[in-house]
Every structure is written in structure tokens, then in C-alpha cells.
XYZ file of C-alpha atoms in Angstrom:
733
model
C 11.187 -42.891 -1.716
C 10.470 -40.788 1.356
C 7.765 -42.211 3.583
C 4.743 -39.990 4.173
C 4.082 -38.808 7.690
C 1.283 -40.486 9.699
C -0.732 -37.270 9.682
C -0.488 -37.077 5.879
C -1.534 -40.745 5.591
C -4.512 -40.118 7.841
C -5.570 -37.027 5.893
C -5.346 -38.900 2.605
C -7.261 -41.895 3.998
C -10.061 -39.694 5.337
C -10.354 -37.978 1.962
C -10.618 -41.344 0.216
C -13.240 -42.512 2.717
C -15.284 -39.350 2.224
C -15.101 -39.954 -1.533
C -16.474 -43.477 -1.135
C -13.167 -45.187 -2.023
C -13.347 -47.545 0.950
C -10.853 -50.155 -0.280
C -8.121 -47.567 -0.855
C -8.969 -45.832 2.441
C -8.838 -49.132 4.364
C -5.403 -49.876 2.963
C -4.052 -46.577 4.266
C -5.848 -46.863 7.624
C -4.400 -50.342 8.181
C -0.909 -49.165 7.270
C -1.265 -46.319 9.751
C -2.538 -48.655 12.499
C 0.627 -50.710 12.194
C 2.556 -47.590 13.190
C -0.032 -46.242 15.662
C -2.245 -49.114 16.944
C -4.181 -46.758 19.227
C -5.047 -44.086 16.651
C -8.720 -43.510 17.482
C -9.529 -41.708 14.230
C -8.240 -44.618 12.147
C -9.955 -47.202 14.361
C -13.261 -45.355 14.248
C -13.031 -44.993 10.472
C -12.353 -48.715 10.066
C -15.333 -49.698 12.224
C -17.543 -47.433 10.069
C -16.203 -48.971 6.842
C -16.617 -52.563 8.085
C -20.061 -51.841 9.528
C -21.183 -50.296 6.226
C -20.090 -53.510 4.514
C -22.036 -55.500 7.179
C -18.837 -57.144 8.360
C -20.067 -56.833 11.936
C -17.521 -59.086 13.696
C -14.660 -57.113 12.120
C -16.442 -53.843 12.910
C -16.856 -54.960 16.544
C -13.137 -55.673 16.779
C -12.281 -52.130 15.675
C -14.989 -50.688 17.948
C -13.529 -52.494 20.974
C -10.074 -51.168 20.141
C -11.401 -47.602 19.658
C -13.195 -47.654 23.024
C -10.129 -49.089 24.729
C -7.955 -46.353 23.177
C -10.274 -43.566 24.385
C -13.151 -44.611 26.703
C -14.408 -40.997 26.807
C -15.062 -40.695 23.058
C -18.861 -41.014 22.947
C -19.219 -41.632 19.150
C -17.177 -44.862 19.442
C -19.504 -46.109 22.195
C -22.581 -45.262 20.151
C -21.112 -47.006 17.114
C -20.315 -50.107 19.166
C -23.868 -50.083 20.542
C -25.244 -50.067 17.002
C -22.951 -52.915 15.973
C -24.042 -54.928 19.020
C -27.665 -54.487 17.986
C -26.765 -55.825 14.553
C -25.132 -58.802 16.286
C -28.255 -59.396 18.398
C -26.835 -58.156 21.715
C -29.313 -55.485 22.926
C -28.298 -55.658 26.609
C -24.687 -54.840 25.800
C -25.923 -52.240 23.313
C -27.948 -50.501 26.044
C -24.911 -50.255 28.330
C -22.843 -48.613 25.598
C -25.475 -46.094 24.522
C -26.167 -45.187 28.154
C -22.469 -44.471 28.651
C -22.352 -42.489 25.400
C -25.257 -40.325 26.549
C -23.682 -39.845 29.950
C -20.534 -38.531 28.289
C -22.361 -36.481 25.651
C -26.076 -35.903 26.394
C -26.810 -34.267 23.035
C -24.936 -36.805 20.899
C -26.744 -36.913 17.572
C -28.934 -40.022 17.166
C -28.051 -41.459 20.573
C -31.373 -40.815 22.337
C -33.365 -42.278 19.444
C -31.096 -45.320 19.293
C -31.508 -45.859 23.032
C -35.280 -45.917 22.695
C -35.002 -48.505 19.940
C -32.721 -50.655 22.103
C -35.064 -50.423 25.104
C -38.087 -51.394 23.047
C -36.173 -54.411 21.753
C -35.288 -55.541 25.281
C -38.812 -55.049 26.666
C -41.591 -53.441 24.622
C -43.587 -52.991 27.826
C -41.001 -50.861 29.584
C -42.537 -47.436 30.017
C -40.652 -44.632 28.307
C -39.020 -41.844 30.340
C -41.668 -39.472 28.989
C -44.266 -41.396 31.011
C -42.348 -41.664 34.270
C -39.868 -38.804 34.659
C -41.233 -35.227 34.741
C -37.723 -33.744 34.735
C -36.920 -35.689 31.584
C -40.172 -34.498 30.027
C -39.406 -30.865 30.821
C -35.863 -31.144 29.477
C -37.117 -32.852 26.338
C -39.640 -30.055 25.733
C -36.926 -27.496 26.452
C -34.533 -29.070 23.944
C -37.222 -29.145 21.261
C -37.997 -25.459 21.839
C -34.291 -24.595 21.902
C -33.605 -26.389 18.624
C -36.583 -24.567 17.094
C -35.087 -21.230 18.128
C -37.680 -20.489 20.824
C -35.049 -19.665 23.430
C -37.238 -17.979 26.039
C -39.727 -20.855 25.956
C -36.872 -23.369 26.270
C -35.461 -21.516 29.266
C -38.864 -21.731 30.947
C -38.904 -25.532 30.671
C -35.319 -25.863 31.931
C -36.039 -23.622 34.937
C -39.057 -25.788 35.814
C -36.825 -28.858 35.594
C -34.358 -27.247 37.997
C -37.148 -26.543 40.482
C -37.707 -30.314 40.612
C -34.026 -31.274 40.478
C -31.580 -28.444 41.194
C -28.590 -30.596 40.198
C -29.971 -31.860 36.895
C -27.097 -31.734 34.448
C -29.090 -31.375 31.217
C -31.054 -28.381 32.514
C -28.014 -26.676 34.050
C -25.951 -27.183 30.910
C -28.731 -25.941 28.619
C -29.360 -22.852 30.741
C -25.623 -22.105 30.708
C -25.541 -22.306 26.913
C -28.632 -20.102 26.546
C -27.251 -17.474 28.933
C -23.970 -17.438 27.002
C -25.780 -16.945 23.687
C -27.690 -14.024 25.191
C -24.501 -12.370 26.418
C -25.359 -13.024 30.075
C -21.918 -14.383 30.843
C -22.031 -14.179 34.625
C -25.277 -16.157 34.714
C -23.837 -18.614 32.199
C -20.770 -19.127 34.392
C -22.976 -19.844 37.430
C -25.080 -22.451 35.599
C -22.105 -24.159 33.981
C -20.106 -24.251 37.220
C -23.034 -26.170 38.742
C -23.198 -28.416 35.665
C -19.512 -29.298 36.061
C -20.084 -30.077 39.737
C -23.018 -32.293 38.749
C -21.011 -34.287 36.176
C -17.273 -33.653 36.643
C -16.303 -36.087 33.868
C -18.480 -34.478 31.187
C -16.121 -32.888 28.681
C -18.828 -30.732 27.078
C -19.579 -28.988 30.361
C -15.926 -28.067 30.888
C -15.732 -26.860 27.292
C -18.830 -24.685 27.639
C -17.587 -23.259 30.937
C -14.209 -22.465 29.389
C -15.904 -20.642 26.512
C -17.955 -18.529 28.925
C -14.933 -17.740 31.105
C -13.118 -16.671 27.944
C -15.963 -14.246 27.162
C -15.533 -12.810 30.660
C -11.803 -12.295 29.958
C -10.998 -14.723 32.817
C -8.306 -16.230 30.647
C -6.394 -18.433 33.087
C -9.601 -19.999 34.426
C -10.868 -20.472 30.867
C -7.637 -22.190 29.893
C -7.919 -24.570 32.857
C -11.480 -25.514 31.832
C -10.524 -26.109 28.200
C -7.538 -28.215 29.272
C -9.867 -30.289 31.467
C -12.245 -30.773 28.546
C -9.356 -31.973 26.374
C -8.085 -34.322 29.073
C -11.535 -35.957 29.077
C -11.884 -35.922 25.287
C -8.589 -35.397 23.434
C -10.429 -35.537 20.106
C -12.583 -32.486 20.837
C -11.669 -30.282 17.893
C -13.815 -27.383 19.113
C -11.905 -27.324 22.399
C -8.595 -27.240 20.501
C -9.884 -24.370 18.357
C -11.098 -22.341 21.326
C -7.931 -23.025 23.270
C -5.851 -21.744 20.371
C -7.987 -18.600 20.128
C -7.654 -18.053 23.864
C -3.887 -18.508 23.853
C -3.631 -16.109 20.926
C -5.519 -13.445 22.868
C -3.085 -14.044 25.746
C -0.184 -13.386 23.311
C 0.984 -16.988 23.718
C 1.208 -17.548 19.997
C 3.486 -20.587 19.999
C 1.234 -22.357 22.494
C -1.740 -21.463 20.302
C 0.006 -23.061 17.332
C 0.649 -26.209 19.377
C -3.058 -26.384 20.297
C -4.012 -26.184 16.624
C -1.531 -28.929 15.758
C -3.078 -31.119 18.471
C -6.484 -30.623 16.903
C -5.155 -31.327 13.412
C -3.595 -34.571 14.610
C -7.081 -35.733 15.599
C -8.829 -34.202 12.579
C -6.297 -33.531 9.813
C -8.763 -32.080 7.351
C -10.656 -29.858 9.773
C -11.193 -26.618 7.886
C -11.492 -24.333 10.911
C -8.218 -25.604 12.320
C -6.471 -25.218 8.957
C -7.766 -21.666 8.628
C -6.671 -20.707 12.118
C -3.226 -22.263 11.708
C -2.641 -20.525 8.385
C -3.691 -17.196 9.878
C -1.518 -17.654 12.957
C 1.527 -18.470 10.817
C 1.273 -15.017 9.250
C 2.040 -13.570 12.680
C 5.273 -15.566 12.633
C 5.873 -14.108 9.129
C 5.814 -17.618 7.666
C 3.816 -16.371 4.713
C 4.712 -19.040 2.167
C 3.740 -21.845 4.551
C 0.583 -19.955 5.459
C -0.328 -19.527 1.790
C 0.133 -23.258 1.138
C -2.255 -24.119 4.001
C -4.827 -21.613 2.744
C -4.461 -23.215 -0.686
C -5.168 -26.637 0.862
C -8.228 -25.174 2.576
C -9.513 -23.543 -0.624
C -9.025 -26.766 -2.592
C -11.284 -28.502 -0.071
C -13.765 -25.639 0.228
C -13.481 -22.769 -2.295
C -16.156 -20.822 -0.398
C -14.603 -20.969 3.073
C -15.274 -17.598 4.694
C -12.720 -14.961 3.624
C -10.087 -17.627 2.872
C -9.516 -16.347 -0.665
C -8.553 -12.939 0.694
C -6.400 -14.386 3.469
C -4.628 -16.557 0.907
C -4.020 -13.465 -1.229
C -2.757 -11.529 1.800
C -0.222 -14.239 2.665
C 1.021 -14.219 -0.931
C 1.174 -10.409 -1.067
C 3.253 -10.374 2.109
C 5.695 -12.823 0.532
C 5.630 -10.937 -2.818
C 4.487 -14.125 -4.541
C 2.758 -12.807 -7.655
C 2.205 -16.058 -9.547
C -1.319 -15.949 -11.021
C -1.688 -12.508 -9.391
C -4.194 -11.100 -11.873
C -6.374 -14.242 -11.875
C -6.490 -14.190 -8.079
C -7.274 -10.476 -8.030
C -10.087 -10.886 -10.536
C -11.519 -13.815 -8.586
C -11.637 -11.729 -5.413
C -13.160 -8.774 -7.270
C -15.848 -11.027 -8.706
C -16.570 -12.465 -5.263
C -16.938 -9.036 -3.680
C -19.126 -7.853 -6.536
C -21.324 -10.925 -6.065
C -21.688 -10.187 -2.348
C -19.606 -13.150 -1.202
C -17.552 -13.284 2.002
C -14.330 -13.538 0.097
C -11.917 -10.865 1.362
C -11.302 -8.578 4.340
C -11.264 -4.827 3.602
C -7.602 -4.207 4.531
C -6.325 -6.778 2.035
C -8.817 -5.568 -0.564
C -7.347 -2.061 -0.282
C -4.121 -3.474 -1.742
C -6.002 -5.109 -4.626
C -8.512 -2.488 -5.757
C -8.715 1.280 -6.107
C -12.478 1.253 -6.690
C -14.208 3.212 -3.914
C -17.497 1.529 -4.823
C -16.023 -1.954 -4.468
C -14.260 -0.923 -1.256
C -17.637 -0.009 0.211
C -19.179 -3.287 -0.921
C -16.299 -5.268 0.621
C -16.500 -3.347 3.912
C -20.274 -3.810 4.178
C -19.991 -7.568 3.617
C -17.199 -7.930 6.158
C -18.749 -5.582 8.700
C -22.139 -7.310 8.582
C -20.436 -10.673 9.105
C -18.201 -9.580 11.955
C -20.379 -7.146 13.901
C -24.037 -7.212 14.789
C -25.742 -3.955 15.640
C -27.078 -4.007 19.194
C -30.832 -4.607 19.364
C -30.883 -2.536 22.551
C -28.223 0.193 22.165
C -26.663 1.491 25.355
C -27.256 5.109 24.348
C -30.971 5.585 23.828
C -31.308 9.200 22.830
C -30.430 10.864 26.119
C -29.247 14.463 25.812
C -26.072 15.214 27.751
C -25.451 18.723 29.032
C -21.743 18.626 29.757
C -19.707 21.781 30.152
C -17.262 20.350 27.580
C -17.758 17.723 24.902
C -16.435 14.395 26.120
C -14.424 12.869 23.291
C -13.029 9.331 23.537
C -10.168 8.265 21.259
C -10.171 4.438 21.015
C -7.035 2.743 19.708
C -4.804 -0.308 19.932
C -1.861 1.875 18.891
C -1.059 4.322 21.698
C 2.514 2.993 21.527
C 5.454 2.509 19.123
C 3.347 2.273 15.972
C 2.865 4.376 12.799
C -0.565 5.582 13.967
C 0.906 6.334 17.376
C 3.639 8.489 15.838
C 1.226 10.372 13.602
C -1.400 11.323 16.168
C 0.458 12.167 19.372
C 1.461 15.717 18.464
C -2.075 16.718 17.560
C -3.488 15.213 20.770
C -0.915 17.128 22.816
C -1.788 20.404 21.063
C -5.560 19.890 21.037
C -7.454 22.942 22.256
C -9.176 21.758 25.449
C -11.389 24.850 25.810
C -14.459 22.991 24.607
C -13.279 19.381 24.710
C -12.522 16.898 27.477
C -10.410 14.051 26.093
C -10.473 10.371 27.017
C -7.736 8.047 25.773
C -9.164 4.530 25.549
C -6.385 1.986 25.036
C -7.294 -1.492 23.787
C -3.805 -2.589 22.755
C -0.348 -3.554 23.967
C 1.203 -1.694 26.889
C 4.721 -1.433 25.483
C 6.043 0.989 28.127
C 7.777 3.129 25.474
C 8.278 6.878 25.621
C 5.442 7.238 23.110
C 3.191 5.120 25.335
C 3.994 7.429 28.264
C 3.295 10.525 26.170
C -0.175 9.219 25.353
C -0.919 8.433 28.998
C -0.049 12.022 29.901
C -1.699 13.799 26.967
C -5.349 12.892 27.580
C -7.464 14.366 30.346
C -8.411 10.792 31.239
C -6.695 7.527 30.263
C -8.609 4.234 30.399
C -7.224 0.792 29.596
C -9.905 -1.554 28.241
C -7.538 -4.118 26.711
C -8.752 -6.877 29.026
C -12.436 -5.986 28.920
C -15.116 -7.675 26.847
C -16.882 -5.582 24.222
C -19.972 -5.369 26.391
C -17.962 -4.304 29.454
C -15.995 -1.728 27.504
C -19.135 -0.275 25.954
C -20.860 -0.016 29.332
C -17.866 1.822 30.774
C -17.995 4.369 27.935
C -21.739 4.764 28.384
C -21.337 5.278 32.143
C -18.843 8.066 31.383
C -21.439 9.706 29.126
C -19.027 10.005 26.205
C -20.394 12.456 23.612
C -18.155 11.460 20.693
C -16.344 8.119 20.360
C -13.588 8.062 17.717
C -12.324 4.689 16.504
C -8.691 4.913 15.374
C -8.138 1.295 14.272
C -10.896 0.383 11.811
C -10.117 -2.989 10.229
C -6.460 -3.109 11.278
C -4.801 -5.413 13.820
C -6.073 -4.957 17.352
C -9.333 -3.297 16.362
C -12.133 -3.173 18.923
C -14.964 -1.924 16.762
C -17.071 -4.471 18.643
C -17.184 -2.026 21.570
C -18.864 0.607 19.422
C -21.336 -1.939 18.025
C -23.164 -1.599 21.360
C -23.686 2.130 20.591
C -22.260 3.565 23.836
C -22.111 7.137 22.483
C -24.489 9.446 20.585
C -21.865 10.152 17.916
C -19.376 7.534 16.694
C -16.608 8.362 14.234
C -13.964 6.589 12.165
C -10.556 8.207 11.689
C -6.924 7.628 10.729
C -6.189 3.924 11.330
C -8.106 2.533 8.350
C -8.311 4.523 5.074
C -11.865 3.933 3.910
C -15.471 3.374 4.823
C -16.120 0.872 7.604
C -19.481 -0.076 6.136
C -21.251 -0.561 9.481
C -24.384 1.277 10.656
C -23.016 2.185 14.080
C -20.281 4.500 12.704
C -21.871 7.846 11.881
C -19.004 9.918 10.499
C -15.672 9.501 8.710
C -12.986 12.181 9.002
C -11.235 12.824 5.686
C -10.256 15.699 3.403
C -11.520 16.777 0.000
C -8.691 15.062 -1.877
C -8.796 11.664 -0.196
C -12.594 11.677 -0.563
C -13.819 14.149 -3.193
C -17.380 15.338 -2.707
C -18.275 13.548 -5.947
C -17.322 10.212 -4.289
C -19.420 10.553 -1.127
C -21.920 7.959 -2.365
C -19.223 5.311 -1.915
C -19.005 5.927 1.844
C -21.566 4.748 4.385
C -20.665 7.476 6.856
C -21.289 11.197 6.656
C -18.049 12.919 5.684
C -16.320 15.390 7.981
C -13.684 17.356 6.082
C -10.489 18.787 7.513
C -9.155 21.830 5.597
C -5.789 20.117 5.030
C -4.661 16.497 4.580
C -6.510 14.343 7.089
C -3.192 12.667 8.054
C -1.675 14.458 11.078
C 2.017 14.790 11.796
C 3.962 15.038 15.056
C 6.217 17.974 14.226
C 7.972 17.774 17.580
C 10.089 14.884 16.276
C 13.514 16.215 15.316
C 15.412 14.434 12.559
C 18.817 13.293 13.777
C 21.388 15.974 12.842
C 23.888 13.496 11.386
C 23.456 10.613 8.993
C 25.860 7.666 8.607
C 27.532 7.496 5.169
C 25.850 5.750 2.249
C 28.283 2.872 2.443
C 26.929 1.937 5.866
C 23.543 1.303 4.242
C 24.926 -0.493 1.172
C 24.052 2.414 -1.116
C 26.155 3.624 -4.079
C 27.997 6.923 -3.801
C 26.980 8.199 -7.230
C 24.000 6.276 -8.622
C 20.414 7.369 -8.017
C 18.702 5.937 -4.944
C 15.048 5.112 -5.557
C 13.379 4.483 -2.217
C 10.133 2.806 -1.133
C 9.807 2.024 2.552
C 6.227 0.776 2.309
C 5.140 -2.667 3.506
C 5.716 -5.586 1.182
C 1.997 -6.364 0.785
C 1.480 -2.971 -0.877
C 3.841 -3.771 -3.781
C 2.033 -4.884 -6.944
C 3.734 -6.669 -9.867
C 2.813 -3.876 -12.314
C 4.363 -1.224 -10.069
C 7.463 -3.354 -9.467
C 7.891 -3.715 -13.240
C 7.933 0.107 -13.541
C 10.528 0.301 -10.759
C 12.723 -2.158 -12.657
C 12.330 0.002 -15.787
C 13.624 2.952 -13.772
C 16.677 0.969 -12.653
C 17.282 -0.097 -16.237
C 17.198 3.511 -17.466
C 19.277 4.875 -14.571
C 22.715 3.182 -14.703
C 24.237 2.631 -11.285
C 20.923 3.229 -9.502
C 19.422 1.042 -6.770
C 15.996 0.398 -5.248
C 16.073 0.891 -1.471
C 13.427 -1.131 0.373
C 12.711 -2.053 3.963
C 14.176 -5.360 5.117
C 11.191 -7.562 4.402
C 10.624 -11.136 5.524
C 12.879 -13.691 3.874
C 10.161 -15.053 1.543
C 9.528 -11.566 0.165
C 13.237 -10.837 -0.347
C 13.752 -14.095 -2.238
C 10.704 -13.562 -4.444
C 11.588 -9.926 -5.196
C 15.111 -10.969 -6.171
C 13.666 -13.592 -8.530
C 11.216 -11.083 -10.008
C 14.021 -8.573 -10.576
C 16.129 -11.220 -12.302
C 13.195 -12.252 -14.504
C 12.909 -8.607 -15.617
C 16.607 -8.451 -16.467
C 17.766 -6.542 -13.386
C 20.611 -7.724 -11.174
C 19.030 -8.604 -7.791
C 22.049 -6.978 -6.117
C 20.517 -3.632 -7.071
C 17.789 -4.237 -4.488
C 19.051 -2.897 -1.152
C 17.187 -3.742 2.043
C 17.270 -1.371 5.012
C 17.247 -2.866 8.496
C 14.977 -1.328 11.099
C 16.496 1.204 13.468
C 15.222 1.714 17.032
C 14.864 5.519 16.947
C 12.494 7.324 14.601
C 14.930 10.273 14.512
C 17.602 8.024 12.931
C 15.083 6.420 10.571
C 14.064 9.841 9.251
C 17.711 10.912 8.925
C 18.575 8.110 6.525
C 15.927 9.355 4.090
C 18.489 12.051 3.250
C 20.306 9.450 1.141
C 17.216 8.845 -1.035
C 16.720 10.751 -4.288
C 13.127 9.787 -5.119
C 10.458 8.074 -3.025
C 8.456 5.664 -5.224
C 4.945 5.246 -3.865
C 2.891 2.056 -4.062
C -0.542 1.593 -5.627
C -3.436 1.057 -5.035
C -2.494 1.263 -1.347
C -0.337 4.395 -1.048
C 2.262 5.077 1.563
C 0.783 7.133 4.376
C 3.267 7.474 7.241
C 6.133 6.558 4.887
C 5.225 9.197 2.284
C 4.865 11.731 5.079
C 8.306 10.749 6.410
C 9.919 11.189 2.983
C 8.442 14.648 2.479
C 9.548 15.710 5.961
C 13.098 14.620 5.062
C 12.985 16.635 1.825
C 12.645 13.661 -0.560
C 10.396 14.044 -3.641
C 7.472 11.599 -3.582
C 6.037 10.259 -6.832
C 2.590 8.729 -6.466
C -0.241 7.386 -8.598
C -3.659 8.836 -7.836
C -6.568 6.385 -7.797
C -10.220 6.454 -6.835
C -10.210 4.872 -3.378
C -9.296 6.568 -0.102
C -6.124 4.483 0.281
C -4.964 5.380 -3.245
C -5.320 9.154 -2.751
C -3.547 9.780 0.568
C -0.118 10.576 -0.896
C -1.774 12.910 -3.412
C -3.357 14.799 -0.517
C 0.023 15.043 1.227
C 1.630 16.389 -1.949
C -1.011 19.091 -2.288
C -0.259 20.245 1.247
C 3.477 20.138 0.499
C 3.041 22.303 -2.614
C 3.960 19.624 -5.165
C 0.713 18.395 -6.766
C 2.654 17.785 -10.011
C 4.259 14.709 -8.412
C 0.844 13.035 -8.210
C 0.332 11.165 -11.482
C -2.772 9.924 -13.288
C -1.226 6.827 -14.902
C 1.853 4.619 -14.821
C 3.383 6.206 -17.928
C 3.363 9.633 -16.282
C 4.519 8.113 -12.973
C 7.519 6.544 -14.671
C 8.423 9.731 -16.532
C 8.117 11.884 -13.404
C 10.282 9.542 -11.322
C 12.931 9.388 -14.046
C 12.972 13.165 -14.416
C 13.415 13.682 -10.685
C 16.204 11.087 -10.557
C 17.968 12.704 -13.503
C 17.673 16.173 -11.966
C 19.025 15.089 -8.591
C 22.551 16.277 -9.419
C 21.243 19.781 -9.986
C 19.195 19.968 -6.795
C 20.653 21.592 -3.683
C 21.719 19.223 -0.890
C 18.927 17.655 1.130
C 17.329 19.967 3.635
C 14.731 18.843 6.114
C 11.389 20.402 5.184
C 9.208 22.117 7.762
C 5.816 20.469 7.786
C 3.498 22.630 5.639
C 0.691 22.633 8.205
C 1.744 23.574 11.728
C 0.931 21.258 14.606
C -1.197 23.964 16.186
C -3.143 24.515 12.960
C -3.836 20.767 12.670
C -5.028 20.571 16.268
C -7.192 23.693 15.997
C -8.881 22.480 12.821
C -9.525 19.114 14.415
C -10.992 20.653 17.568
C -13.232 22.928 15.482
C -14.451 19.882 13.564
C -15.383 18.034 16.764
C -17.162 21.060 18.212
C -19.181 21.380 15.000
C -20.671 17.870 15.231
């Protein structure tokens, strides 16, 4: 039998202890301590178990070992102090609780225990309240702070600092209050003094690191968090913040290591499990991620948005086991107003515009708070041209980047002054350079806090701020939550309502959002006269295409193509695709080269439906978009996904002259391809149900031999017409 790992033993023991099964837990803890005699978590747990059983000598033995293993871990010192009191040793108990309070001034129960110890030693000893005015002021400040009376608390702490400018408790508390109020520079000043006052206090270094992180002073923040962890290696919050910081610095592997360090100290910590599972998705380890989310949900079914993140990991690995039950559970959670799923994942699970709005409102309210004092306060600007800021993380090699650039370059500047606000990766690509040159002004706010970014936009007196990311990766909607502009708009990056009060308008078209569906959108609708999705028509498809054999495609059989992301594929749609292969001998399904988990699961699903997995062909990515578009010429029919349609991919197929078959739903995301088909003059390829979808795709595949050879299709709406319509729309606001 394979031996379980120490971390697994510890996790199991802690679960047993929490469940009151102390004998079973003790057995596992003792087994672990034979392997790791200095494991503080196991030692601390054993002292708690023995103390609860009133086996004080045994508890004292474990307490001594825990303190020796980590003298900076305040809870062990407090526990030993309590055991010493039970053994009739108040003097020793006082020393331990004093040290615990020195290390962690706000340690729960420590101050009260100290008073009890002091009164045991000498009932006549006057309390600090009677002799120390600084202590009195701090005590009053802490009471006010815990009661939520922050301004009153700050008043007491400031008085304490007038009497003792180096008082740690007052400096630390003022630093925390300033941080909570968004006054990060003031917070940094207070906490820097607090660290100087008590250099060995781990909490002060942690708090300073958190504030420095808010100021985007990442290297300094990392140094402070590392110092906090050197003083208290078991500080789970420091591990969590360090991982978040490293992630924002694009040091993802180091972030994962920080999470693993925290999990070694606290194996069942739900925040650490959530963060690790999420981070693993960025390494495309979706199956492992899903298993960790499952562990988290088993421990806490209501953990914030974990159900949706678990579903997202499974969708990305095309793991459809219990798909419908999971989907229904998420739907029920959203309907009940629970924080169960993020809007982007929900778009792949539901085509209900009403439910999409409900999901977005829940998520938006959780993630963004509307500024109590907005930066724009009703001032009327009188600029010669409207100042329009386009805010995006995707001014680079990215689908949104490819779609928008042509329209920005052609935008009529007669009445508009454009500002490109980049909050994403500087990839140095040709597309990145085109964006830098296409705006009248280009500003990089990637390293700015939300408050700083918003103040910069307000100082520029931006008239219209357009968010291009929504709820996708790299979003900085937090900047707009400060209301830096009179008019704030959502467009392009996220297909749906954002559900937040600080976005005033959503740019769409009358097919993606029919007028009859406006009630399902929080924003006022701005309609373009054509499909809302722009197209860079300056991209020229490569004139030659490698032969089919180079892509693993058959010379004669039909090629059904779907280059959408794996998370958009649903089991019901995949079953229809397999029906099409069954009814079209020699045909293949051409997909993008997904992650390995997805490829394995799709092959298994195909086999279960009676289709040889070899008929699934996976296309590797190519570096040039011109070559990617050229290979579409080998496709006979593009099969769209549902409820999250292809957007850029469907547009690409139409540009390459490939028929697109789509299913029209009720949500924004499920109507985009239908809008594209109306522009392209083929509304008949947009289907109302799966039966029609299947019949249309089969008819197009059958008729392929009678169609003329592929010809690249001119985009139905010229670049200039798109840009003019967009400029007119902005001027009209």
C-alpha cells in the first residue's frame, strides 16, 4: 500500500479534529510527528487535544515543543500560558502571554487572559487603564474601531501618538485605518514607523506589504511580505497576499510556490485552495484545478463563486460528467441571488438574457463598489472635440486587438480626440505598435492603482470612457468605478450587460440585443446600424494555402470546422457534430489544438458516441493571422457553438468564404453569429433549434461539391462605414 504524504495526513487529521474525533486525529498527528518532529501545526493541535482532556502535563510537553519549533508563533505562547495557569504557574504564564502580545498585539483572547493572570499574581496591582493614558486611548480606539466607528477610533489613536509618537499599537492601527480608507500613502507612512518601532512584529510587516502592494510598489511589497513570513512562517494571510502579488507581477510559478507554502502550514485553508485551483487554470492544468475546486466545494458548498470556477475548469477540459446537474445547480444559485458563478463562465452555460443580467449584477456588486465621492461631479466640459478614452488590456496580439484596430485607424477625428488607455501586457508586436500610433494620445496605466488611473482620466477631462474588457481577463473596470468621466460605456470585449451602476451605455446592434430585450440590460442601449463586431479589413489573407495533407485533413471527405475555445463546446452540441460525422462518410471535425485534458476527453466522448476519435483533427496555432485565415479555405462548413457563439472565429470563417451555421439564442453571446450572418447576407444559416442546425449543416456539407472553389469574401461593411457609424454614435451621446 502506498503511504500517504505528510500533507495529506495532516489534512485528514485536522478534519478529524474539527469533527471531534480526537482519538483518531491524535493517532494521525503522532504518526506525522514521527516523520516531522518539528511540525508546528501537529504540535499545536496535540496540545489543544491534550488540554481539552485536562492532560495538562502532556499538553505542556507539546506546547514546549511547539514554542521551540517556532518561537514567533503567538498562539502557541498563549496556549502554553493557559496551560501554565492550569498547572498553577501564573508567573510563567504572565511571561508567555506578554511575549504573545508583543508578537501579536490583537491576538484574540490574549489581553483578557493577561488581566486574569495579573489578578491571580497580585489582585492589588493596578490595571493599565488606571496608570497608562496611552494604553487607555488605544483601548478606547480599538473598541471604537471594532464597532465600526473609524473616525472616532482614529481620533483616539492620534491622541495616543501625541503622547508617544513611537507607540506601536497606535501607529499600526492608524496604518490599517488609512489603508481601509484608500489613503495608501498615509498608511505607508504610519506602517513604516510601526515597523521601525517593533521590527520583529510580523503583523506590521504584513500590513506594510499589503499597503505597498496597493501602491503598485511591488518589489518593496514583496520584501515586506517575505519579512513577515520569515518572522511567522505560518501566516496564511501573508502567503495568500504574496501569491496574489507575484501573480500580478506575472511570476506565476513563484505564486504557486507561495500558495503551496501556505497549504503546508494550513492544508485545509479554503482561500489558499481557491487561489491555487484558479492559478492552475493559467497553466492549463484544468483537471487538477477542477479536483481542487471539488475539494473546496466538499468542504464549503457556498464558497464564493467556486461552483462557477469549478464548472469553468471542467468546461475547459471538456469534462461533461454530470454536466446538466452542475448547470442546473448554477442556474438555481444565480436565480436565488447567490454568489455562485462569474458572468463569463455563465455565458457558456445559459442563453437567458434575464439570468445573464442577474448573474452580472451579483458579481458586479461583489467585485466593485460605487464610489461614494465620484471623481466627476457634474462639471460641464467645453472641449473643441469630444475626448474619448478606449480602455483595454488587449491592445496587442489578441482577438479583441485584431477586431478593433482597423476601426480605430479609420475613425473620423473631426469631432473626436482619442485616448488609448492600455492596462494590459506590452507585447511589442506589430499590432501593439499600430495601437500606439493610432490614437491621438496613448497612456499606459498597467502599473497604476484603480484610484490613480481614475484620477489621471479625470485630470484629462475625458468626456466618454469606453471599457473594452468587461469581465474578461485583464479587466480594469475598477478604474471606472471611481466615475472619472461623465459618460462611461461598455463595448466589444464582453458580450452582455455588466450589471454595474457606473456603466451608462452598452454598444450593440438590433440583432444581438433586440429592442424587446432591453429590460434585461442595466445600461442604455446604443445601436450601431450593422453588426456591433468590427473587422480589420486591412488584413490580407495569405495568397497560398498548404495542402490538406499538411493539416491532417482528408482530400475528399467533408471538413466540418469549429475553431472556438474548448469551454464553449457543450455536450449537446458535440453530440450533433458527431451525428454529422456519422451521416457524412469520410468527413472530419477540425478543431483548434486544445489542452491535453480537453483532447483526451473529446476523444473519449467521440468514442462513446460511436465515432472514431481519429476523425477529430486538431489544428496547431500559427504565428501569422494571414496564414490562419488562409487555412480556413480547407473547411467546408463552420459549426458554431452555443450558447456562447463564435465571435472573432465566425467572422474569420465568413471572411474566408466558409458557410457558418449557428444557433440563435436569447442572450447577447448567443446572437452574435446571427448578427454577422445578417450582415453577410445569409440569415438562413442562423437556426432556431438543433434539428434545423443539424439539417442546415448537413445540407451545406452535401452541397460542397457543387459550390465554386473557395473565394475570399469582401467584408460586407466597409472599414470606413464601420468607423463613420461608430463616430456618429459617439457624437450623438
